[in-house]
Short mmCIF file of C-alpha atoms and ligand atoms in Angstrom, two decimals:
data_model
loop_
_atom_site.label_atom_id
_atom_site.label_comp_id
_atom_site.label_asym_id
_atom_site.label_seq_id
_atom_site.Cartn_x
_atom_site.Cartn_y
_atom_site.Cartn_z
CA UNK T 451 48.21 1.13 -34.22
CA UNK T 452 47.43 -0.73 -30.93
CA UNK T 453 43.70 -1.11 -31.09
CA UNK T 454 42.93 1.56 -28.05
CA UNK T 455 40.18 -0.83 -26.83
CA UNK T 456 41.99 -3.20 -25.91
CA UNK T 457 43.44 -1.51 -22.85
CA UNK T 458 39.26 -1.44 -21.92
CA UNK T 459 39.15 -5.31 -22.41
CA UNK T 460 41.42 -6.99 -20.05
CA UNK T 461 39.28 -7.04 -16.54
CA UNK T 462 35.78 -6.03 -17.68
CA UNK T 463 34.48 -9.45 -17.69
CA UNK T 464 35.56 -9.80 -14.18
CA UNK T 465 34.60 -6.06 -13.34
CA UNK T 466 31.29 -6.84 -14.35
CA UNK T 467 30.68 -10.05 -12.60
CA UNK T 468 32.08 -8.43 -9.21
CA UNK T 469 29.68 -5.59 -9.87
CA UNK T 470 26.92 -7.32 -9.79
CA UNK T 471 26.81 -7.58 -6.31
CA UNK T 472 26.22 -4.25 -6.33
CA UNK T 473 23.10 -4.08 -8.57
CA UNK T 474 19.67 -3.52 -7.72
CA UNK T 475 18.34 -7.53 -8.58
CA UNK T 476 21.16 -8.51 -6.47
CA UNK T 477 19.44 -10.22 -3.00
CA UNK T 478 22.57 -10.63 -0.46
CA UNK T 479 22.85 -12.99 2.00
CA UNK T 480 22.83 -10.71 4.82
CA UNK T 481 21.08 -8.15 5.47
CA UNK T 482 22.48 -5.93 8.31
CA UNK T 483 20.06 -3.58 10.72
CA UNK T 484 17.12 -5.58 9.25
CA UNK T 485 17.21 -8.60 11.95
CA UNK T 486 14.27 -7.04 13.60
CA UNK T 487 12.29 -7.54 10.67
CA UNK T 488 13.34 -11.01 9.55
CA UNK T 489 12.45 -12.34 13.01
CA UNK T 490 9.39 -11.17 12.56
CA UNK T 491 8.82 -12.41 9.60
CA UNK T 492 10.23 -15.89 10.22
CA UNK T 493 8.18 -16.44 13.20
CA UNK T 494 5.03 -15.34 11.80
CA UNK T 495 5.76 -17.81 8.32
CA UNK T 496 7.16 -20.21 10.54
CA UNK T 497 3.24 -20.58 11.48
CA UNK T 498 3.46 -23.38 8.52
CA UNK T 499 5.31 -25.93 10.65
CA UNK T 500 2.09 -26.11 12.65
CA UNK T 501 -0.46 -26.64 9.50
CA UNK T 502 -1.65 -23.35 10.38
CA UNK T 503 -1.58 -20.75 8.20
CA UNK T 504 0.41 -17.69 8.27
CA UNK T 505 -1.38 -14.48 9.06
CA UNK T 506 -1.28 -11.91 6.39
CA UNK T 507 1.09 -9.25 6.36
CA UNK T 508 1.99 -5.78 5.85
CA UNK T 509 4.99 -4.52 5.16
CA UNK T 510 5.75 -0.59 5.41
CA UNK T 511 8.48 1.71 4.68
CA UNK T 512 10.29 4.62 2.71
CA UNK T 513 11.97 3.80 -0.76
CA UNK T 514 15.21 1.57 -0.29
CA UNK T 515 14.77 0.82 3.23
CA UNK T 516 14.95 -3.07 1.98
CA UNK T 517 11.40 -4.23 2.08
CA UNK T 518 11.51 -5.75 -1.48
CA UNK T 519 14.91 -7.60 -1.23
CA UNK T 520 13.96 -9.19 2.51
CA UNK T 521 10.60 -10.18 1.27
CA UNK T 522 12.24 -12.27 -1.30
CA UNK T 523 15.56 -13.58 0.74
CA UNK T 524 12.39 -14.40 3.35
CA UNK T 525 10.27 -16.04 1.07
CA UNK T 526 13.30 -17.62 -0.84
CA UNK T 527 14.19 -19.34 2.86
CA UNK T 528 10.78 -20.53 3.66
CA UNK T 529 10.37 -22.42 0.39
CA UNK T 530 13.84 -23.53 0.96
CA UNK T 531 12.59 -25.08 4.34
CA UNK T 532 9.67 -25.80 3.34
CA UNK T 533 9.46 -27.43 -0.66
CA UNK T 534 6.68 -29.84 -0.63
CA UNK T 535 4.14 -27.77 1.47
CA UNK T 536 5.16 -23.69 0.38
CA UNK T 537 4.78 -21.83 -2.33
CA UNK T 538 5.58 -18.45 -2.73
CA UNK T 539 4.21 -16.30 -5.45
CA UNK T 540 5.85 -12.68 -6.09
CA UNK T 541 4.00 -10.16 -7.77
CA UNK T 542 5.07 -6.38 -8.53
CA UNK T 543 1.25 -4.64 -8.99
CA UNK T 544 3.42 -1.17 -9.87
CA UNK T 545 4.32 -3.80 -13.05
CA UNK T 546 1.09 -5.68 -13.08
CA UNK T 547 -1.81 -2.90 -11.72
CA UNK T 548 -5.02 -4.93 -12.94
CA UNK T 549 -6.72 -7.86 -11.39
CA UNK T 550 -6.32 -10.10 -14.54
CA UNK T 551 -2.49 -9.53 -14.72
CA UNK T 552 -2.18 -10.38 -10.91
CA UNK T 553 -4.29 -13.44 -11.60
CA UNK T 554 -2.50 -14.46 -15.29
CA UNK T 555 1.35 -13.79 -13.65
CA UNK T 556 0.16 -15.99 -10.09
CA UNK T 557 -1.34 -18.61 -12.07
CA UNK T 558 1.63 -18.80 -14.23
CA UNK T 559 3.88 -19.15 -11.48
CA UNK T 560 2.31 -22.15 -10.52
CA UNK T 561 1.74 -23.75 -13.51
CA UNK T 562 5.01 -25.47 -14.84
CA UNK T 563 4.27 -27.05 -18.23
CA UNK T 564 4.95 -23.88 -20.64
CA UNK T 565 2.25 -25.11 -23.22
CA UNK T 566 -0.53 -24.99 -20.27
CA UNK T 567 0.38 -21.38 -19.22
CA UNK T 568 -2.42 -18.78 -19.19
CA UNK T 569 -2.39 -16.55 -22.36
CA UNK T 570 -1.90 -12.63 -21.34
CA UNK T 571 -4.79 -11.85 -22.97
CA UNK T 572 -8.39 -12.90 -24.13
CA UNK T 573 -9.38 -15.04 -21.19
CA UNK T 574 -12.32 -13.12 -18.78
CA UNK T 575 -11.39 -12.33 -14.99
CA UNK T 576 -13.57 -15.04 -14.11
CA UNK T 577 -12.07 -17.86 -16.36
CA UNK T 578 -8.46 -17.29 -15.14
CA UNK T 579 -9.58 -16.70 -11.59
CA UNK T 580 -11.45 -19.97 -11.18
CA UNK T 581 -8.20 -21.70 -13.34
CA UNK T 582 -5.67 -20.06 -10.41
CA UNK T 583 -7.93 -21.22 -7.95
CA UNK T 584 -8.19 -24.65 -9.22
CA UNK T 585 -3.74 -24.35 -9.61
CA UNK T 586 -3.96 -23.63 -5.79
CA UNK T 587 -6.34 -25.90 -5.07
CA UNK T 588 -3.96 -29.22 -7.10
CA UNK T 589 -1.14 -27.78 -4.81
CA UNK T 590 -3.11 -28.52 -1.36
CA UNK T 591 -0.37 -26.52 0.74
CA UNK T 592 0.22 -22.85 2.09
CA UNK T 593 0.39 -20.52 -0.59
CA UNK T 594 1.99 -17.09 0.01
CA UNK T 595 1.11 -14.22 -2.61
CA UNK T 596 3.60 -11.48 -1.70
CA UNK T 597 2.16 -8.57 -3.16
CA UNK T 598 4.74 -5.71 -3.57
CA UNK T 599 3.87 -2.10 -4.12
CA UNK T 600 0.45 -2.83 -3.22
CA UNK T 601 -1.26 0.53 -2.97
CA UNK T 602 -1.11 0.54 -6.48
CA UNK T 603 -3.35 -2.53 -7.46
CA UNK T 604 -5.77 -0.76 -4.28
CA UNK T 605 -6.30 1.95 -6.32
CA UNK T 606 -8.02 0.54 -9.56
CA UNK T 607 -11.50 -0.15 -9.63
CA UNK T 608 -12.58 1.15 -6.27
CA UNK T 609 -10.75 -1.53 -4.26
CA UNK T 610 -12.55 -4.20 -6.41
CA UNK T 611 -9.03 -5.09 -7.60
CA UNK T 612 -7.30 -5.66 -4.63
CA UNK T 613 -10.49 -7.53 -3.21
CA UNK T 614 -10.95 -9.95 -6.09
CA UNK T 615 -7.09 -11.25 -4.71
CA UNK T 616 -7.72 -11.46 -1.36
CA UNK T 617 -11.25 -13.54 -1.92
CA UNK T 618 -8.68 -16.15 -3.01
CA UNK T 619 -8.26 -16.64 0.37
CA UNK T 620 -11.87 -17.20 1.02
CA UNK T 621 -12.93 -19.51 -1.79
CA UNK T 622 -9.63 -21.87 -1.71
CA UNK T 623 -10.73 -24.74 -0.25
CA UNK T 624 -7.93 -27.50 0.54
CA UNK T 625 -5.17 -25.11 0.41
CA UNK T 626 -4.26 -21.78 2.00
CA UNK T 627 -3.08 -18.62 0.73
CA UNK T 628 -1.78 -15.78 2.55
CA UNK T 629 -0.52 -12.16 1.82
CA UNK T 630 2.32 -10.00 2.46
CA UNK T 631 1.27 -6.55 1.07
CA UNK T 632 4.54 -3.97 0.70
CA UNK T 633 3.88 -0.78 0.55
CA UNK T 634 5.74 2.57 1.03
CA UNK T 635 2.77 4.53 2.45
CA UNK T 636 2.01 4.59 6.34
CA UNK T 637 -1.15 5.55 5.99
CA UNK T 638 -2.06 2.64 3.28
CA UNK T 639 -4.53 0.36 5.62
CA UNK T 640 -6.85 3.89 6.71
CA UNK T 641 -7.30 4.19 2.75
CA UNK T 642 -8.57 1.19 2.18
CA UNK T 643 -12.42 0.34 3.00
CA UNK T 644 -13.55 -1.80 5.49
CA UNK T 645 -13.61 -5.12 3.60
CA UNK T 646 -10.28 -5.17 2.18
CA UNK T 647 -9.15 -3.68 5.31
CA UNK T 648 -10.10 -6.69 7.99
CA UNK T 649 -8.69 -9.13 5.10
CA UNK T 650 -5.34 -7.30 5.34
CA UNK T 651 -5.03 -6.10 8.71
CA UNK T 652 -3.15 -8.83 10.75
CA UNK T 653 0.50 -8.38 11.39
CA UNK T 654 2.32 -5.26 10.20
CA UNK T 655 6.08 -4.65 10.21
CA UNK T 656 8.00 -1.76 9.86
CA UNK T 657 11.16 -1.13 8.11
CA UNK T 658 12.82 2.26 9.27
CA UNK T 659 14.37 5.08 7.35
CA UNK T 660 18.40 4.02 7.43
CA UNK T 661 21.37 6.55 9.62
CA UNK T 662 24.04 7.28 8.21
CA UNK T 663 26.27 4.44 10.18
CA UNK T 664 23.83 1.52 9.26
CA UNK T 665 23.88 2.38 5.50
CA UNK T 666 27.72 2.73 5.56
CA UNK T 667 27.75 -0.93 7.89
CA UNK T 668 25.43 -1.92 4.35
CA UNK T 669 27.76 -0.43 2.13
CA UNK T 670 30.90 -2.35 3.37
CA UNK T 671 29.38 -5.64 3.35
CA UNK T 672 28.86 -5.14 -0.30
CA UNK T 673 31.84 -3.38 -1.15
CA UNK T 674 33.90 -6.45 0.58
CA UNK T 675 31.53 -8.82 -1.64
CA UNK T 676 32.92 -6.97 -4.48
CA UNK T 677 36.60 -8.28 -3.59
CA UNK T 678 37.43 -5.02 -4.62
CA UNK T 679 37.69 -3.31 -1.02
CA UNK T 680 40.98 -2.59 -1.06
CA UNK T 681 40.73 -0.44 -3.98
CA UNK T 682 37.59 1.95 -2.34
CA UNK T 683 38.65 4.33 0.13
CA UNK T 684 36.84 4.51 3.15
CA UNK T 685 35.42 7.77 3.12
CA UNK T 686 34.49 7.12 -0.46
CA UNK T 687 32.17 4.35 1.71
CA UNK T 688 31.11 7.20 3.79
CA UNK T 689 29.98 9.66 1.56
CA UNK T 690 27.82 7.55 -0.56
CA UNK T 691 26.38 6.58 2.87
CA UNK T 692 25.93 10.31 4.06
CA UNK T 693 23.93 11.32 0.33
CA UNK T 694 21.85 8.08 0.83
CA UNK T 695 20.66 9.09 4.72
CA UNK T 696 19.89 12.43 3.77
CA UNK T 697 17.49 10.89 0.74
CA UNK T 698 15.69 9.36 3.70
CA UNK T 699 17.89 7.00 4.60
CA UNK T 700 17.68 5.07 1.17
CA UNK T 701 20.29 2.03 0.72
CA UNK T 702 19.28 1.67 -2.71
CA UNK T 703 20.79 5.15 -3.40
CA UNK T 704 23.50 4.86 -1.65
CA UNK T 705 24.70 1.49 -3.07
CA UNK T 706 24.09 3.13 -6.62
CA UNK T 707 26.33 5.47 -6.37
CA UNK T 708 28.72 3.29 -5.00
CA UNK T 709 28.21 1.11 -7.63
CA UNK T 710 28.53 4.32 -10.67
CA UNK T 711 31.74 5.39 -8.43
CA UNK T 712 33.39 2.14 -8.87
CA UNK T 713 32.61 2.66 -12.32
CA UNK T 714 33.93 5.29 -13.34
CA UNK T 715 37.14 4.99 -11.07
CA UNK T 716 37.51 1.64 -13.13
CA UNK T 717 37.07 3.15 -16.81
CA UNK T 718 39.50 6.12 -15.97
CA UNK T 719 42.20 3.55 -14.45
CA UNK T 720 42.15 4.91 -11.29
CA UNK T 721 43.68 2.95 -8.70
CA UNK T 722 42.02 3.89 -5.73
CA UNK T 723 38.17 5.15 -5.49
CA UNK T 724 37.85 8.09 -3.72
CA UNK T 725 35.69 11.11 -2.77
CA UNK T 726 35.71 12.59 -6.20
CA UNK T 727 34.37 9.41 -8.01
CA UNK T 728 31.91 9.83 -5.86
CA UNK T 729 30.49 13.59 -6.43
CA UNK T 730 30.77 12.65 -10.11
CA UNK T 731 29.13 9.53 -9.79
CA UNK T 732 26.35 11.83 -7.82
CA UNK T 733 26.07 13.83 -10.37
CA UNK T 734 25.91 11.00 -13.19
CA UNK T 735 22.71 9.60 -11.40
CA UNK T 736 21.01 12.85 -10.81
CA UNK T 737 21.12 13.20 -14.43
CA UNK T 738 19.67 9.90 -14.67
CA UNK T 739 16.74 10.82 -12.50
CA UNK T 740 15.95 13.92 -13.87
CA UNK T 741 15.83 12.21 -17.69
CA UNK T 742 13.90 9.40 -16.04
CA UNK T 743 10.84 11.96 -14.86
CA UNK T 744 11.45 13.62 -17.93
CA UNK T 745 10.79 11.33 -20.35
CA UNK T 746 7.83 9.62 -17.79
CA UNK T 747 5.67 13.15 -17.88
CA UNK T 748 2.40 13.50 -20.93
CA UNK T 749 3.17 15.31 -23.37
CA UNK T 750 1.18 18.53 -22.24
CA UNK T 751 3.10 18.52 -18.55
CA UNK T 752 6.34 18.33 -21.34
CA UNK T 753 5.50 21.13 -23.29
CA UNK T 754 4.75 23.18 -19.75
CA UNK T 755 8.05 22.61 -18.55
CA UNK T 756 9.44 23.32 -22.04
CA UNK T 757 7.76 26.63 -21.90
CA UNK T 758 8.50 27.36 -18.14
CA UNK T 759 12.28 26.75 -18.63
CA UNK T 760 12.32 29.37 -22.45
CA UNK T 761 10.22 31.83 -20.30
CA UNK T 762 13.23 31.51 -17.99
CA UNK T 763 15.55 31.48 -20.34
CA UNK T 764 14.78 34.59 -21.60
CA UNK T 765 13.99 36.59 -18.15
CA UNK T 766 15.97 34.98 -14.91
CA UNK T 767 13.38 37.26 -12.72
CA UNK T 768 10.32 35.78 -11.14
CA UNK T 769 7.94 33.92 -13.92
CA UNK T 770 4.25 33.96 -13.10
CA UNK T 771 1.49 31.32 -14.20
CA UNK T 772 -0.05 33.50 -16.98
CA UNK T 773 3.48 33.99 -19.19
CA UNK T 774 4.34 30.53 -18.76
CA UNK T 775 0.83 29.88 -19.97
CA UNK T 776 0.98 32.25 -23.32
CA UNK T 777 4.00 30.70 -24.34
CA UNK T 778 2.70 26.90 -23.33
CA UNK T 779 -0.18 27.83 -26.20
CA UNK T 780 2.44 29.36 -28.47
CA UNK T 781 4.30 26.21 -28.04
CA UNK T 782 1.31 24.52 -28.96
CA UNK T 783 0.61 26.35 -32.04
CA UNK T 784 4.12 25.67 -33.50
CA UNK T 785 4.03 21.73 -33.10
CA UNK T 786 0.55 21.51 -33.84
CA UNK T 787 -0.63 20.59 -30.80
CA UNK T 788 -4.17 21.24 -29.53
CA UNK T 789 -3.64 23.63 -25.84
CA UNK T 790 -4.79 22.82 -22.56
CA UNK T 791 -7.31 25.21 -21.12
CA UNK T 792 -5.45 27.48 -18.13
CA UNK T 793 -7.72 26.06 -15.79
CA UNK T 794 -5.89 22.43 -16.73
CA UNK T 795 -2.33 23.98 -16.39
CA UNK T 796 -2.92 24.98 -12.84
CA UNK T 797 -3.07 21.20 -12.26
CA UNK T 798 -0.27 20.53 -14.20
CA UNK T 799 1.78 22.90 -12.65
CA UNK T 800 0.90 21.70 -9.21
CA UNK T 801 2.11 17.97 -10.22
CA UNK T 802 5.56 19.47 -11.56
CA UNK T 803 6.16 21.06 -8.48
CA UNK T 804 5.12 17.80 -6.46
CA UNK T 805 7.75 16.63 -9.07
CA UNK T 806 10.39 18.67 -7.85
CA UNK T 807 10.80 20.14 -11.91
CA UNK T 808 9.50 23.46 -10.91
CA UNK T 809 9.45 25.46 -7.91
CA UNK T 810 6.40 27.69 -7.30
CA UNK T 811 5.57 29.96 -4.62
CA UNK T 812 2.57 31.76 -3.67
CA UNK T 813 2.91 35.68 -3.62
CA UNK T 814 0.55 38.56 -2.83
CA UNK T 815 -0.36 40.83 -5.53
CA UNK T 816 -1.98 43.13 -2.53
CA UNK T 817 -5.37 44.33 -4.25
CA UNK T 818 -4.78 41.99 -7.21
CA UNK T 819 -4.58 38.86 -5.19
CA UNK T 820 -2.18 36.75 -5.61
CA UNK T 821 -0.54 34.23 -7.62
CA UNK T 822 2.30 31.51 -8.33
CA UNK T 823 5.64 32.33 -8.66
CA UNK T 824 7.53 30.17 -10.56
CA UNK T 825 11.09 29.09 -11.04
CA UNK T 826 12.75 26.40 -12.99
CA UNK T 827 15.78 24.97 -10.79
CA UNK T 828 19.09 24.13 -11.74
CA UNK T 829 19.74 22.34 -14.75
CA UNK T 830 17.38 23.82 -17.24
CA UNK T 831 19.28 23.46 -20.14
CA UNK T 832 19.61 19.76 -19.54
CA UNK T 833 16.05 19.84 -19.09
CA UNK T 834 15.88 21.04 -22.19
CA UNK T 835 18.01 18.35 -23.67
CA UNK T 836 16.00 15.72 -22.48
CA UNK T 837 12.25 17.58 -23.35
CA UNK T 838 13.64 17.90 -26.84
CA UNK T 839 13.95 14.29 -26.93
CA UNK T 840 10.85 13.61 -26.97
CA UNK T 841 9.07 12.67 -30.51
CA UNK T 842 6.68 15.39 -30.72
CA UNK T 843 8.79 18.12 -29.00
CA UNK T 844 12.18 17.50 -31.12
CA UNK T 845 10.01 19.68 -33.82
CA UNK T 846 10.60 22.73 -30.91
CA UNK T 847 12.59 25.69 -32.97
CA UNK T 848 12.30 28.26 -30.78
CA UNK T 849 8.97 30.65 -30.06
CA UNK T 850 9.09 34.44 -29.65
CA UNK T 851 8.73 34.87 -26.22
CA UNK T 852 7.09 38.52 -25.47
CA UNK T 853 7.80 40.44 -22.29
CA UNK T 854 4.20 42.27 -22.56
CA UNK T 855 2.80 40.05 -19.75
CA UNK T 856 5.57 39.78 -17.52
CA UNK T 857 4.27 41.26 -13.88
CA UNK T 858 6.91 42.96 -11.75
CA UNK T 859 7.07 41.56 -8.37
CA UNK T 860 8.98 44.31 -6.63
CA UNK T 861 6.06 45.87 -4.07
CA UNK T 862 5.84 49.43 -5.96
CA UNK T 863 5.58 47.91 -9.06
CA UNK T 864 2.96 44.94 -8.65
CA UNK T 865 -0.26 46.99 -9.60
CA UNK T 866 0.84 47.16 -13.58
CA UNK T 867 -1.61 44.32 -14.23
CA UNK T 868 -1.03 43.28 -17.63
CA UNK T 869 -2.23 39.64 -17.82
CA UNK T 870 -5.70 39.41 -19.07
CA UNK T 871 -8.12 39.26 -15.97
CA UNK T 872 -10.09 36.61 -17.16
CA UNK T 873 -7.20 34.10 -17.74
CA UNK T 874 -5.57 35.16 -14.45
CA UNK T 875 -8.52 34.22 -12.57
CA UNK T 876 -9.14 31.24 -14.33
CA UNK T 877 -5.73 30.37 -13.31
CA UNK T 878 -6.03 31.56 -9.70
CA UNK T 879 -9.02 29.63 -8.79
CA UNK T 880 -7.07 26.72 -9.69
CA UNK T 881 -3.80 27.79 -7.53
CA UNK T 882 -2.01 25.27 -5.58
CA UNK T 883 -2.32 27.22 -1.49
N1 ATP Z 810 19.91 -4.00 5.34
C1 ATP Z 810 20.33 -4.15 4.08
N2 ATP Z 810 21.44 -4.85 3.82
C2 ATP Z 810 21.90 -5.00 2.56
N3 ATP Z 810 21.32 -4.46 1.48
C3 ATP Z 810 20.21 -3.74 1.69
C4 ATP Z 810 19.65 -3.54 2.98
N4 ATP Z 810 18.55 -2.78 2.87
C5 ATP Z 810 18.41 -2.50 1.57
N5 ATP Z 810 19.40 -3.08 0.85
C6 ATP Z 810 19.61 -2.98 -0.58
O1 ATP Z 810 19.14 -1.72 -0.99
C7 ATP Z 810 18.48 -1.80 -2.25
C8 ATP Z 810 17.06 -1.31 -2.11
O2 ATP Z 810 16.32 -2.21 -1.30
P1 ATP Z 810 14.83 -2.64 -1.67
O3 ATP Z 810 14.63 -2.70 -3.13
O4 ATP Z 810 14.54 -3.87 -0.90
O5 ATP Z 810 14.05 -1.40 -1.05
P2 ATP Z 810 12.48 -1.15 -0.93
O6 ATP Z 810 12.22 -0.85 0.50
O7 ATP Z 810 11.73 -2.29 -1.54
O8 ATP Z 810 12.31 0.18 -1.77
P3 ATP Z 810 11.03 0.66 -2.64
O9 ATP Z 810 10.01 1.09 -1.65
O10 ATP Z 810 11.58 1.80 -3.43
O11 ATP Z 810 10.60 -0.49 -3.49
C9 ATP Z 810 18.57 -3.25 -2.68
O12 ATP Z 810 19.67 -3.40 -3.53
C10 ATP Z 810 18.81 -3.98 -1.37
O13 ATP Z 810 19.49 -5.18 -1.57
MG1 MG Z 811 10.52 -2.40 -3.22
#
């Protein structure tokens, strides 16, 4: 027989290579409704030229509005201008959340000889800090710490994280080092306290939510990168531009699914990609995102939603906190677990609705006050799917779910209180308004 992969091997090298382009490490050469923002940039970097050193630098903005890839084409130009007398060090504190990482990974970068690099562990703050500063101090040029998804290295330790960095600025003597902070929050600099704050605030630059007609201007460029523009239809452009601007204008989005369309117009040896690749390429990567917070949750949060979606599963009507509750501790029992108290749940319920995993809605209970209703959205049996992977929950057989404290929410019906009052209230005090 004619080995049926073969038909698979011809073009994937070359499929690959031109797909790259469209991945996410992939920093192109132009970036188009963003020359605002490299302007800026440039001409506040371009403060080098002058031995003076740039001021520091915030950079705000949703997800996938392009703050991460221009901070590196930026940065990637100046030291291409600029060899002998810049150095710019990336760090991602989402990746590297503690001041010793930020100071082992920025020390590293400098340091070139592989058997003098810092150890990832075992030195104290204070040894690797003074051994960065002394790596800064041998370079005697402008040093540029880009710090991306900075809010997260602001929360540890009070601030003291996030302050320990910027003292570098302070306590380097014949070089100098700058920042460019990237964050996605607006509000970042009025969290902060006052002396991180003045150390930060100096120049900030905004990177705006992408329309529909920028992101499909974004899309094109790539697409023609691709070389393979003549097989991608143009409204095939448009669409994945239209789903990306209604996810808040996100290019990263919207060049994923471009990306997933292409494949899977490719692997079905479809000539042309169209529409339809791209509603199932939609759907591929919702999946994707809904395994992804899935799998990211504790294990308590997992067996809640577990619970929440065979409470469903067995009534479609309205579920309230207390049901979802008994059958979260019967849950418990059966793996072994140790339960939550209720109390703890009403937090964790909260944080899967902020997750989008659950939807819950306050309701009167007229003399009984009121409480959460709760639904499970759309895909619950993939939810299921992906809960059951998890190590401790792939045990899960099935619970008996009783009906005895199921409330009815229809008005003549909501004073047969059958939820014990203690646990209710317990639970109610803790309600998300
Ligand atoms: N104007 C643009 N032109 C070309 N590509 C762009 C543009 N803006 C964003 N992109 C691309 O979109 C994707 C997401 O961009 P990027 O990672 O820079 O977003 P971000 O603002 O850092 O998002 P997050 O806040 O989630 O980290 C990248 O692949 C990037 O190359
Ligand atoms: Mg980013």
């Amino acid at each position: 027989m004619t080995n049926p992969f073969f038909k698979y091997r011809s073009n994937e090298v070359d499929n690959d290579l031109r797909l790259t382009v469209l991945s996410s490490s992939f920093i192109p050469d132009s970036f188009p409704h963003r020359s605002d923002q490299i302007d800026q940039m440039v001409k506040i970097l371009s403060s080098v030229m002058r031995n003076s050193p740039p001021s520091n630098l915030l950079l705000y903005g949703k997800s996938g509005t392009g703050k991460t890839s221009v901070a590196k084409k930026v940065s990637n130009l100046l030291k291409e201008a600029f060899p002998e007398k810049v150095k710019v060090i990336y760090i991602n504190c989402q990746l590297n959340d503690s001041t010793y990482s930020v100071l082992v990974n920025a020390a590293n970068s400098i340091i070139a000889n592989e058997n003098e690099k810092i150890p990832l562990s075992g030195w104290t703050v204070e040894r690797i800090y003074n051994e960065l500063l002394r790596q800064i101090e041998k370079f005697s040029g402008f040093i540029v710490l880009v710090l991306d998804e900075i809010d997260k290295l602001a929360r540890k330790n009070d601030g003291d994280s996030l302050y320990v960095i910027l003292k570098l600025a302070d306590d380097a003597k014949s070089s100098r080092v700058s920042f460019i902070g990237i964050t996605n929050y607006t509000s970042f600099l009025e969290t902060l306290e006052a002396r991180v704050r003045s150390r930060l605030n100096q120049e900030s630059i905004v990177f705006p939510s992408y329309n529909a007609s920028q992101l499909r201007d974004i899309l094109q460029e790539r697409v023609n990168l691709t070389g393979m523009a003549g097989m991608v239809e143009e409204s095939a452009v448009s669409l994945c531009a239209a789903i990306g601007a209604r996810e808040h204008g996100d290019a990263r989005k919207a060049i994923d699914l471009m990306r997933i369309s292409i494949e899977i117009g490719i692997r079905d040896f479809m000539e042309k990609i169209g529409e339809e690749n791209v509603y199932k390429a939609r759907d591929k990567y919702e999946m994707n995102i809904l395994r992804e917070s899935i799998n990211g949750l504790p294990l308590h949060s997992k067996i809640l939603l577990l619970s929440a979606v065979v409470t469903q599963d067995q009534d479609k009507d309205n579920m309230i906190t207390g049901e979802i509750y008994e059958n979260y501790k019967k849950i418990c029992d059966e793996l072994s677990v140790q339960s939550l108290t209720s109390r703890r749940i009403g937090d964790l319920l909260s944080e899967l609705d902020d997750l989008g995993l659950i939807i819950t809605v306050t309701r009167s209970l007229g003399r009984y006050g009121r409480t959460r209703v709760i639904t499970v959205p759309d895909h619950d049996e993939l939810m299921k799917k992906y809960l059951l992977e998890d190590e401790v929950l792939n045990t899960f057989k099935g619970i008996k779910i009783g009906k005895q404290h199921r409330l009815k929410m229809d008005a003549d019906e909501s004073q047969s209180r059958t939820v014990k009052e203690d646990e209710m209230n317990d639970i109610l005090s803790s309600r998300k308004e």
